[in-house]
Coordinates of C-alpha atoms in Angstrom, one line a residue:
X1198 CA 0.0 0.0 0.0
X1199 CA 2.8 2.4 0.9
X1200 CA 4.5 1.7 -2.5
X1201 CA 1.2 2.5 -4.3
X1202 CA 0.9 5.8 -2.5
X1203 CA 4.6 6.6 -3.2
X1204 CA 4.0 5.8 -6.9
X1205 CA 1.0 8.1 -7.0
X1206 CA 2.9 11.0 -5.3
X1207 CA 5.8 10.5 -7.8
X1208 CA 3.5 10.4 -10.8
X1209 CA 1.7 13.6 -9.6
X1210 CA 5.0 15.3 -9.0
X1211 CA 6.3 14.4 -12.5
X1212 CA 3.1 15.7 -14.1
X1213 CA 3.5 19.1 -12.3
X1214 CA 7.2 19.3 -13.1
X1215 CA 6.7 19.9 -16.8
X1216 CA 5.7 23.4 -16.0
X1217 CA 8.9 23.8 -14.0
X1218 CA 10.9 23.4 -17.2
X1219 CA 9.3 26.6 -18.7
X1220 CA 11.8 29.4 -18.4
X1221 CA 11.4 33.2 -18.5
X1222 CA 13.3 34.3 -21.6
X1223 CA 12.4 38.0 -21.3
X1224 CA 14.9 40.6 -22.4
X1225 CA 15.7 43.5 -20.1
X1226 CA 13.8 46.7 -20.5
X1227 CA 14.7 48.4 -23.7
X1228 CA 14.5 52.2 -24.2
X1229 CA 12.5 53.3 -27.3
X1230 CA 14.3 55.7 -29.5
X1231 CA 11.4 58.1 -30.3
X1232 CA 12.2 60.2 -33.3
X1233 CA 9.5 62.6 -34.7
X1234 CA 7.0 61.0 -32.3
X1235 CA 7.4 57.4 -33.6
X1236 CA 9.6 54.5 -32.8
X1237 CA 10.1 50.8 -33.8
X1238 CA 10.6 48.0 -31.3
X1239 CA 11.0 44.2 -31.2
X1240 CA 12.7 41.2 -29.9
X1241 CA 14.1 37.9 -31.3
X1242 CA 14.4 34.6 -29.5
X1243 CA 16.8 31.7 -30.4
X1244 CA 15.6 28.1 -31.1
X1245 CA 15.1 25.4 -28.4
X1246 CA 12.8 27.5 -26.2
X1247 CA 9.7 25.4 -26.5
X1248 CA 7.0 26.5 -23.9
X1249 CA 9.3 29.3 -22.5
X1250 CA 7.6 32.6 -21.9
X1251 CA 8.6 36.2 -22.2
X1252 CA 7.4 39.7 -21.1
X1253 CA 9.5 42.3 -22.9
X1254 CA 9.3 45.9 -21.9
X1255 CA 9.9 49.0 -24.0
X1256 CA 10.2 52.3 -22.1
X1257 CA 9.6 55.9 -23.2
X1258 CA 8.9 59.3 -21.7
X1259 CA 6.6 62.1 -22.4
X1260 CA 8.3 65.4 -21.5
X1261 CA 6.4 68.4 -23.0
X1262 CA 2.7 68.1 -23.6
X1263 CA 0.2 65.3 -23.2
X1264 CA 0.2 62.8 -26.1
X1265 CA -2.2 60.2 -27.6
X1266 CA -0.5 56.9 -28.0
X1267 CA -1.0 54.2 -30.6
X1268 CA 1.0 50.9 -31.0
X1269 CA 0.9 47.8 -33.1
X1270 CA 2.9 44.6 -32.7
X1271 CA 3.0 41.5 -35.0
X1272 CA 4.8 38.2 -35.4
X1273 CA 4.3 35.7 -38.2
X1274 CA 5.4 32.2 -39.0
X1275 CA 4.6 29.5 -41.5
X1276 CA 1.7 28.2 -39.3
X1277 CA 0.3 28.5 -35.8
X1278 CA 2.4 25.7 -34.4
X1279 CA 5.9 27.2 -35.0
X1280 CA 7.7 30.2 -33.6
X1281 CA 5.8 32.2 -30.9
X1282 CA 2.4 33.2 -29.8
X1283 CA 1.9 36.8 -28.6
X1284 CA -0.5 36.6 -25.7
X1285 CA -0.8 40.2 -24.5
X1286 CA 0.3 43.8 -25.1
X1287 CA -0.2 46.4 -22.3
X1288 CA 0.7 49.9 -21.5
X1289 CA 2.0 50.8 -17.9
X1290 CA 3.0 53.9 -16.1
X1291 CA 6.7 54.1 -15.1
X1292 CA 5.6 53.0 -11.6
X1293 CA 4.0 49.8 -12.9
X1294 CA 0.3 50.9 -12.9
X1295 CA -1.7 49.3 -15.8
X1296 CA -3.1 52.0 -18.1
X1297 CA -4.7 49.9 -20.8
X1298 CA -4.5 46.5 -22.5
X1299 CA -4.2 45.9 -26.2
X1300 CA -6.7 44.3 -28.5
X1301 CA -5.9 41.0 -30.3
X1302 CA -6.6 41.7 -34.0
X1303 CA -5.5 38.2 -35.3
X1304 CA -3.9 35.0 -34.0
X1305 CA -2.5 31.8 -35.6
X1306 CA 0.3 32.0 -38.1
X1307 CA 0.1 35.8 -37.8
X1308 CA -0.4 37.4 -34.4
X1309 CA -1.4 41.1 -34.5
X1310 CA -2.1 43.2 -31.4
X1311 CA -3.0 46.9 -31.3
X1312 CA -3.3 49.4 -28.4
X1313 CA -4.3 53.0 -28.0
X1314 CA -4.4 55.4 -25.1
X1315 CA -5.6 59.0 -25.1
X1316 CA -4.0 62.0 -23.5
X1317 CA -1.0 60.4 -21.7
X1318 CA 0.3 63.0 -19.3
X1319 CA 4.0 63.9 -18.7
X1320 CA 6.0 61.1 -17.2
X1321 CA 7.6 57.7 -17.8
X1322 CA 5.8 54.7 -19.4
X1323 CA 6.5 51.3 -20.8
X1324 CA 4.9 49.0 -23.3
X1325 CA 4.9 45.3 -22.4
X1326 CA 4.6 42.5 -25.0
X1327 CA 4.0 39.0 -23.5
X1328 CA 4.0 35.6 -25.2
X1329 CA 5.1 32.0 -25.3
X1330 CA 7.3 30.0 -27.6
X1331 CA 5.1 27.3 -29.2
X1332 CA 7.9 25.3 -30.9
X1333 CA 11.6 24.7 -30.8
X1334 CA 12.2 27.1 -33.7
X1335 CA 13.4 30.7 -33.3
X1336 CA 10.9 33.5 -33.3
X1337 CA 10.6 37.3 -33.3
X1338 CA 8.1 40.1 -33.1
X1339 CA 8.2 43.7 -34.2
X1340 CA 6.1 46.8 -33.7
X1341 CA 5.7 50.5 -34.0
X1342 CA 4.5 53.2 -31.7
X1343 CA 3.1 56.6 -32.6
X1344 CA 2.8 59.6 -30.3
X1345 CA 0.6 62.5 -31.3
X1346 CA 0.7 65.7 -29.2
X1347 CA -2.7 66.7 -27.8
X1348 CA -3.4 70.5 -28.1
X1349 CA -3.8 72.2 -24.8
X1350 CA -7.0 74.2 -24.1
X1351 CA -5.2 77.5 -24.4
X1352 CA -4.2 76.6 -27.9
X1353 CA -7.8 76.3 -28.9
X1354 CA -8.5 79.7 -27.3
X1355 CA -5.7 81.3 -29.2
X1356 CA -6.9 79.7 -32.4
X1357 CA -10.5 81.0 -31.9
X1358 CA -9.3 84.5 -31.0
X1359 CA -7.1 84.5 -34.2
X1360 CA -10.1 83.4 -36.3
X1361 CA -12.2 86.2 -34.7
X1362 CA -9.5 88.8 -35.5
X1363 CA -9.3 87.6 -39.1
X1364 CA -13.1 87.7 -39.4
X1365 CA -13.2 91.2 -38.0
X1366 CA -10.5 92.5 -40.4
X1367 CA -12.2 90.8 -43.4
X1368 CA -15.5 92.5 -42.4
X1369 CA -13.8 95.9 -42.0
X1370 CA -12.1 95.5 -45.4
X1371 CA -15.4 94.5 -47.1
X1372 CA -17.2 97.5 -45.5
X1373 CA -14.4 99.9 -46.6
X1374 CA -14.6 98.6 -50.2
X1375 CA -18.4 99.1 -50.3
X1376 CA -18.1 102.7 -49.0

């Protein structure tokens, strides 16, 4: 009876140990080189990483005015059982607070995720791409981020005042021509 219990414990332990073989193959945080409010990012993974997972981070800062943020990431392989599977894309504040999670556009041989956030304030942020290697082959993903400055309220006020002045001058000029 004791040997039967010992065999059951050993069998249960060996079933659970397959998850222990999965390793974290994440790269360290990479700083995005934002030029003209856009940047490219990505990571590559060598072969023989079946079932290993990753959570790669790409950091950036907003230093002048609030910005809208858009990102897309993709990976593609010959079929859904080779390379990698992107499982999530999220945007975090520099302190690690989740701001928003991306939307999976497609999955299978081609994984595509998109993400958007409106009016990010000044500060530090990072984009996190997570996934799993689904075969022993190598894999990689790549993406692009776009930042668009959000006009501040006083900018709208100045624009409206300018339009008012132009309208006033046009009306005076028209009245002067008619006289």
